[in-house]
Amino acid sequence: MKPQRHREEIWLALEIGNSRLHWALFIGETLYSAWDTDYFPESVIQHLAECQTLHDLLLAISPPHQQGNFLTNTPPLCAFVSLPPCPVLLTSVVPSQTAIWQTYPNTRVITLEQIPLKGVYPTLGIDRALALWGAAKTWGFPMLVIDAGTALTFTAADANESLVGGAILPGLGLQFATLDQQTGQLPLVEMQSFPSLPPRFALNTKEAIQSGVIYTVLAGIKDFIEAWCDLFADGKIAIKGGDRTLLINYLQVLYPEIAERLIVEPNLIFWGMREILIGS
Ligand SMILES: Nc1ncnc2c1ncn2[C@@H]1O[C@H](COP(=O)(O)OP(=O)(O)O)[C@@H](O)[C@H]1O
Ligand SMILES: CC(C)(COP(=O)(O)O)[C@@H](O)C(=O)NCCC(=O)O
Ligand SMILES: [K+]
């Protein structure tokens, strides 16, 4: 995609995670809308390539329950819908999905080499690098990003815009699914079904699973944040990912002094992608 400098250019950001697709619609440097969808079958992606207008493209990728009003509730968009389909800036941590999306004509893939973050290692997740870059360029270095996604990751950079490093562990959904799938008797504990913290010392199987997963993840987040603050007293902390709200709510109950330090921003990766586009 030839980067155009004028402010009115419409473009789509697509981040492919291990659970789902994450979309953002930009007009120039302004993010107008962000949403998630499930993966699309290859047939749908081929259909996207045949879209003649931006309107058709956006309808095809908009959230299932927002088919119609997605277009109307983004005021300046109405003026653009008869334009041809816009470019898609793509980043992915799922190689099989990346390959399928290459068939969409107007795609530019963001890779690790394009991110000015120093000291990265070759297999660092592009999502981790982009979220860190987006957070740090928005709120400053040093920065620690917590991504409560399919995997829960910690990724940090110092004041010299160099990678300090990070950690990877199974996300909440993965932990509950693994206990369900890899044991004979344990049930699948649904995430959304428990707004309040379970008892630590539970007296039934469901709450025992909830307690084991939740309290250890919260303790782990607290431990990493305390270690980060010991390293960088002026360090900032941002959190994103599908499980961020659940974890923030629990942290506010259990460790309020930790929770109040967190910048909660689901769109960190899109900020990172915008930085790359502007800089290119
Ligand atoms: N509608 C949803 N679909 C999938 N995961 C969801 C959804 N809502 C919340 N989650 C939670 O978010 C996690 C996935 O986070 P997300 O940031 O979307 O993942 P990724 O970026 O790895 O695809 C899952 O572990 C799940 O617990
Ligand atoms: C750890 C991840 C799977 C997280 O991806 P997500 O949970 O967002 O789908 C991804 O950042 C990745 O594939 N990382 C590569 C290994 C590394 O970062 O060292
Ligand atoms: K993620």
Coordinates of C-alpha atoms and ligand atoms in Angstrom, one line a residue:
M1 CA 0.0 0.0 0.0
K2 CA 1.5 3.4 -0.9
P3 CA 1.2 5.4 2.3
Q4 CA -0.7 8.6 1.5
R5 CA 0.1 11.6 3.6
H6 CA -3.3 13.3 3.4
R7 CA -5.5 13.1 6.5
E8 CA -8.6 11.8 4.8
E9 CA -7.3 8.4 3.9
I10 CA -9.4 5.6 5.1
W11 CA -7.7 2.4 6.2
L12 CA -8.5 -0.8 8.1
A13 CA -6.2 -2.3 10.8
L14 CA -6.5 -6.0 11.3
E15 CA -4.8 -7.8 14.1
I16 CA -5.1 -11.6 14.0
G17 CA -4.9 -13.1 17.5
N18 CA -5.1 -16.8 18.5
S19 CA -8.8 -16.4 19.6
R20 CA -10.3 -14.0 17.1
L21 CA -9.8 -11.1 14.6
H22 CA -9.4 -7.5 15.9
W23 CA -10.5 -4.7 13.6
A24 CA -10.1 -0.9 13.6
L25 CA -11.3 1.6 11.1
F26 CA -9.1 4.7 10.7
I27 CA -9.7 8.0 8.8
G28 CA -6.2 9.3 8.6
E29 CA -4.7 9.1 12.1
T30 CA -8.1 9.0 13.8
L31 CA -9.5 5.7 15.0
Y32 CA -13.2 5.7 14.3
S33 CA -14.3 2.3 15.4
A34 CA -12.8 -1.0 16.7
W35 CA -14.5 -4.3 16.9
D36 CA -13.8 -8.1 17.1
T37 CA -15.0 -10.9 14.8
D38 CA -14.4 -14.6 14.7
Y39 CA -12.0 -15.9 12.0
F40 CA -13.6 -15.8 8.5
P41 CA -13.6 -18.9 6.3
E42 CA -11.5 -18.6 3.2
S43 CA -14.6 -18.3 1.0
V44 CA -15.6 -15.1 2.8
I45 CA -12.1 -13.6 2.3
Q46 CA -12.4 -14.4 -1.4
H47 CA -15.7 -12.6 -1.3
L48 CA -14.1 -9.6 0.3
A49 CA -11.6 -9.4 -2.5
E50 CA -14.6 -9.0 -4.9
C51 CA -16.1 -6.1 -3.0
Q52 CA -16.5 -3.1 -5.3
T53 CA -17.1 -0.4 -2.6
L54 CA -16.0 0.4 0.9
H55 CA -19.6 0.0 1.9
D56 CA -19.7 -3.7 0.8
L57 CA -16.4 -4.4 2.5
L58 CA -17.3 -2.8 5.8
L59 CA -20.7 -4.6 5.8
A60 CA -18.9 -7.9 5.2
I61 CA -16.5 -7.5 8.1
S62 CA -18.6 -5.6 10.6
P63 CA -19.7 -7.3 13.8
P64 CA -22.5 -9.8 13.2
H65 CA -25.1 -8.0 15.3
Q66 CA -24.2 -4.6 13.9
Q67 CA -24.7 -5.3 10.2
G68 CA -26.6 -2.1 9.4
N69 CA -26.0 0.6 11.9
F70 CA -22.2 0.1 11.8
L71 CA -22.1 2.4 8.8
T72 CA -24.5 5.1 10.0
N73 CA -23.1 5.5 13.5
T74 CA -19.7 6.6 12.1
P75 CA -20.8 10.0 10.7
P76 CA -18.0 11.0 8.4
L77 CA -18.0 7.5 6.9
C78 CA -21.2 8.0 5.0
A79 CA -19.3 10.3 2.6
F80 CA -16.9 7.5 1.9
V81 CA -19.0 4.4 1.4
S82 CA -19.2 4.6 -2.4
L83 CA -15.4 4.7 -2.6
P84 CA -13.5 1.6 -3.6
P85 CA -12.4 -0.8 -0.8
C86 CA -9.7 0.7 1.4
P87 CA -6.3 -0.7 2.2
V88 CA -5.9 -3.2 5.1
L89 CA -2.9 -3.0 7.4
L90 CA -2.4 -6.6 8.7
T91 CA -0.6 -8.0 11.7
S92 CA -0.8 -11.6 12.8
V93 CA 0.5 -14.1 15.3
V94 CA -1.3 -17.0 13.5
P95 CA 0.7 -18.0 10.3
S96 CA -2.1 -20.0 8.9
Q97 CA -4.5 -17.0 9.1
T98 CA -1.8 -14.7 7.7
A99 CA -1.5 -16.9 4.6
I100 CA -5.3 -16.8 4.0
W101 CA -5.4 -13.0 4.3
Q102 CA -2.6 -12.6 1.8
T103 CA -5.3 -13.3 -0.9
Y104 CA -7.0 -10.0 -0.1
P105 CA -5.5 -7.7 -2.7
N106 CA -5.0 -4.4 -0.9
T107 CA -3.1 -5.7 2.2
R108 CA 0.2 -4.6 3.8
V109 CA 1.6 -6.9 6.4
I110 CA 3.4 -5.3 9.4
T111 CA 6.4 -7.3 10.5
L112 CA 8.8 -7.0 13.5
E113 CA 11.5 -5.4 11.4
Q114 CA 9.3 -2.3 10.8
I115 CA 9.0 -1.6 14.5
P116 CA 11.7 0.8 15.8
L117 CA 11.8 -1.0 19.2
K118 CA 15.4 -1.9 19.9
G119 CA 16.8 -5.2 21.2
V120 CA 14.0 -7.5 20.0
Y121 CA 14.5 -11.2 19.4
P122 CA 13.4 -12.7 16.0
T123 CA 10.5 -14.8 17.4
L124 CA 9.0 -12.0 19.5
G125 CA 5.3 -11.8 18.9
I126 CA 4.4 -8.9 16.6
D127 CA 1.3 -8.2 18.7
R128 CA 3.5 -7.8 21.8
A129 CA 5.9 -5.5 20.0
L130 CA 3.1 -3.4 18.5
A131 CA 1.1 -3.1 21.7
L132 CA 4.3 -2.1 23.6
W133 CA 5.3 0.4 20.8
G134 CA 1.7 1.9 20.7
A135 CA 1.5 2.2 24.5
A136 CA 5.0 3.7 24.9
K137 CA 4.7 6.2 22.0
T138 CA 1.3 7.3 23.5
W139 CA 2.2 7.4 27.3
G140 CA 6.0 7.3 27.3
F141 CA 8.9 4.9 28.1
P142 CA 9.6 2.9 30.3
M143 CA 6.5 0.9 29.6
L144 CA 5.2 -2.5 30.6
V145 CA 2.2 -3.9 28.6
I146 CA 0.1 -6.7 30.0
D147 CA -2.0 -8.4 27.3
A148 CA -4.7 -10.7 28.8
G149 CA -5.4 -12.5 25.5
T150 CA -5.4 -16.2 24.5
A151 CA -2.0 -16.1 26.1
L152 CA -1.4 -13.6 29.0
T153 CA 1.8 -11.7 28.2
F154 CA 4.0 -9.2 29.9
T155 CA 6.2 -7.1 27.5
A156 CA 8.4 -4.3 28.7
A157 CA 10.7 -1.6 27.2
D158 CA 13.1 0.8 29.0
A159 CA 13.7 4.5 28.7
N160 CA 16.0 3.9 25.7
E161 CA 13.1 2.3 23.7
S162 CA 14.8 -1.1 24.1
L163 CA 13.1 -4.3 24.9
V164 CA 13.6 -5.3 28.6
G165 CA 11.9 -8.6 27.9
G166 CA 8.7 -10.3 29.2
A167 CA 6.8 -13.4 29.9
I168 CA 4.1 -15.7 28.4
L169 CA 1.5 -17.8 30.2
P170 CA -1.8 -19.4 29.4
G171 CA -4.6 -16.9 29.4
L172 CA -7.7 -17.3 31.6
G173 CA -9.8 -18.9 28.9
L174 CA -7.0 -21.3 28.0
Q175 CA -6.5 -22.4 31.6
F176 CA -10.2 -23.2 32.1
A177 CA -10.4 -25.0 28.7
T178 CA -7.3 -27.1 29.5
L179 CA -8.7 -28.2 32.8
D180 CA -11.9 -29.2 31.0
Q181 CA -10.2 -30.9 28.1
Q182 CA -7.3 -32.6 29.8
T183 CA -9.1 -34.1 32.9
G184 CA -11.7 -36.8 33.2
Q185 CA -14.0 -35.1 35.7
L186 CA -13.5 -31.3 35.6
P187 CA -16.2 -29.2 34.0
L188 CA -15.6 -26.3 31.7
V189 CA -15.9 -23.2 33.8
E190 CA -17.4 -20.3 31.8
M191 CA -15.7 -17.0 32.3
Q192 CA -18.6 -14.6 32.1
S193 CA -20.5 -16.5 34.8
F194 CA -18.8 -15.1 37.9
P195 CA -18.6 -11.4 38.4
S196 CA -17.4 -11.6 42.0
L197 CA -14.3 -13.2 43.3
P198 CA -14.6 -16.9 44.3
P199 CA -13.6 -18.0 47.8
R200 CA -9.9 -18.9 47.9
F201 CA -10.5 -22.1 49.8
A202 CA -13.5 -23.4 47.8
L203 CA -15.9 -26.1 48.8
N204 CA -17.1 -27.2 45.4
T205 CA -15.3 -28.1 42.1
K206 CA -16.4 -25.1 40.1
E207 CA -15.3 -22.6 42.6
A208 CA -12.1 -24.5 43.3
I209 CA -11.2 -24.2 39.6
Q210 CA -12.2 -20.5 39.6
S211 CA -10.1 -19.9 42.7
G212 CA -7.0 -21.8 41.4
V213 CA -7.0 -19.9 38.1
I214 CA -8.0 -16.5 39.2
Y215 CA -6.0 -16.0 42.4
T216 CA -2.8 -17.3 40.9
V217 CA -3.1 -15.1 37.8
L218 CA -3.9 -12.1 39.9
A219 CA -0.9 -12.9 42.2
G220 CA 1.3 -13.3 39.1
I221 CA 0.2 -10.0 37.7
K222 CA 0.8 -8.3 41.1
D223 CA 4.3 -9.9 41.3
F224 CA 5.3 -8.9 37.8
I225 CA 4.1 -5.3 38.4
E226 CA 6.0 -5.1 41.7
A227 CA 9.2 -6.4 40.0
W228 CA 8.6 -3.9 37.1
C229 CA 8.3 -1.0 39.6
D230 CA 11.5 -2.1 41.4
L231 CA 13.3 -2.0 38.1
F232 CA 11.8 1.3 36.8
A233 CA 10.2 3.5 39.5
D234 CA 9.0 5.8 36.7
G235 CA 7.7 2.9 34.6
K236 CA 4.2 2.9 33.3
I237 CA 1.8 0.0 32.9
A238 CA -0.9 -0.6 30.3
I239 CA -3.3 -3.5 30.0
K240 CA -5.3 -4.8 27.0
G241 CA -6.8 -8.1 25.9
G242 CA -10.2 -9.8 26.0
D243 CA -9.8 -10.7 29.7
R244 CA -8.7 -7.2 30.8
T245 CA -12.0 -6.1 32.3
L246 CA -12.5 -9.2 34.4
L247 CA -8.9 -9.0 35.7
I248 CA -9.1 -5.2 36.4
N249 CA -12.3 -5.7 38.4
Y250 CA -10.7 -8.4 40.5
L251 CA -7.5 -6.4 40.9
Q252 CA -9.5 -3.5 42.2
V253 CA -11.0 -5.7 44.9
L254 CA -7.8 -7.5 45.8
Y255 CA -5.0 -5.1 45.1
P256 CA -6.5 -1.6 44.6
E257 CA -3.1 0.1 44.8
I258 CA -1.9 -2.1 41.8
A259 CA -5.2 -1.6 39.8
E260 CA -5.0 2.2 40.1
R261 CA -1.6 2.3 38.3
L262 CA -2.9 0.5 35.2
I263 CA -3.7 2.3 31.9
V264 CA -6.6 0.3 30.5
E265 CA -6.5 0.5 26.6
P266 CA -7.9 -2.2 24.4
N267 CA -6.5 -0.6 21.2
L268 CA -2.8 -0.5 22.0
I269 CA -1.9 -2.6 18.9
F270 CA -3.8 -0.2 16.7
W271 CA -1.9 2.7 18.1
G272 CA 1.3 0.8 17.3
M273 CA 0.2 0.1 13.8
R274 CA -0.7 3.8 13.3
E275 CA 2.8 4.8 14.5
I276 CA 4.3 2.5 11.8
L277 CA 2.0 3.8 9.1
I278 CA 2.7 7.5 9.9
G279 CA 6.5 6.7 10.1
S280 CA 6.6 4.8 6.8
Ligands
LIG1 N1 -16.3 -13.0 22.5 C1 -15.1 -13.5 22.9 N2 -14.5 -14.4 22.1 C2 -13.3 -15.0 22.5 N3 -12.7 -14.7 23.7 C3 -13.3 -13.8 24.5 C4 -14.5 -13.2 24.2 N4 -14.8 -12.4 25.2 C5 -13.9 -12.5 26.1 N5 -12.9 -13.4 25.7 C6 -11.8 -13.7 26.5 O1 -10.7 -13.1 25.9 C7 -9.6 -14.0 25.7 C8 -9.1 -13.7 24.3 O2 -8.6 -12.4 24.3 P1 -8.3 -11.7 23.0 O3 -7.5 -10.5 23.3 O4 -9.5 -11.5 22.2 O5 -7.4 -12.8 22.3 P2 -6.4 -12.8 21.1 O6 -6.0 -11.4 20.8 O7 -5.4 -13.7 21.6 O8 -7.2 -13.4 19.9 C9 -10.1 -15.4 25.9 O9 -9.2 -16.1 26.7 C10 -11.5 -15.2 26.5 O10 -11.4 -15.6 27.8
LIG2 C1 2.3 -15.1 23.0 C2 1.4 -14.9 21.8 C3 0.8 -16.2 21.4 C4 0.2 -14.0 22.3 O1 -0.7 -14.0 21.3 P1 -2.3 -13.8 21.6 O2 -2.6 -14.3 22.9 O3 -2.5 -12.3 21.6 O4 -3.0 -14.4 20.5 C5 2.1 -14.2 20.7 O5 2.6 -13.0 21.2 C6 3.2 -15.0 20.1 O6 2.9 -15.9 19.2 N1 4.5 -14.8 20.5 C7 5.6 -15.4 19.9 C8 6.6 -15.8 21.0 C9 7.2 -14.7 21.8 O7 6.6 -13.6 21.9 O8 8.3 -14.8 22.3
K3 K -4.1 -10.4 22.2

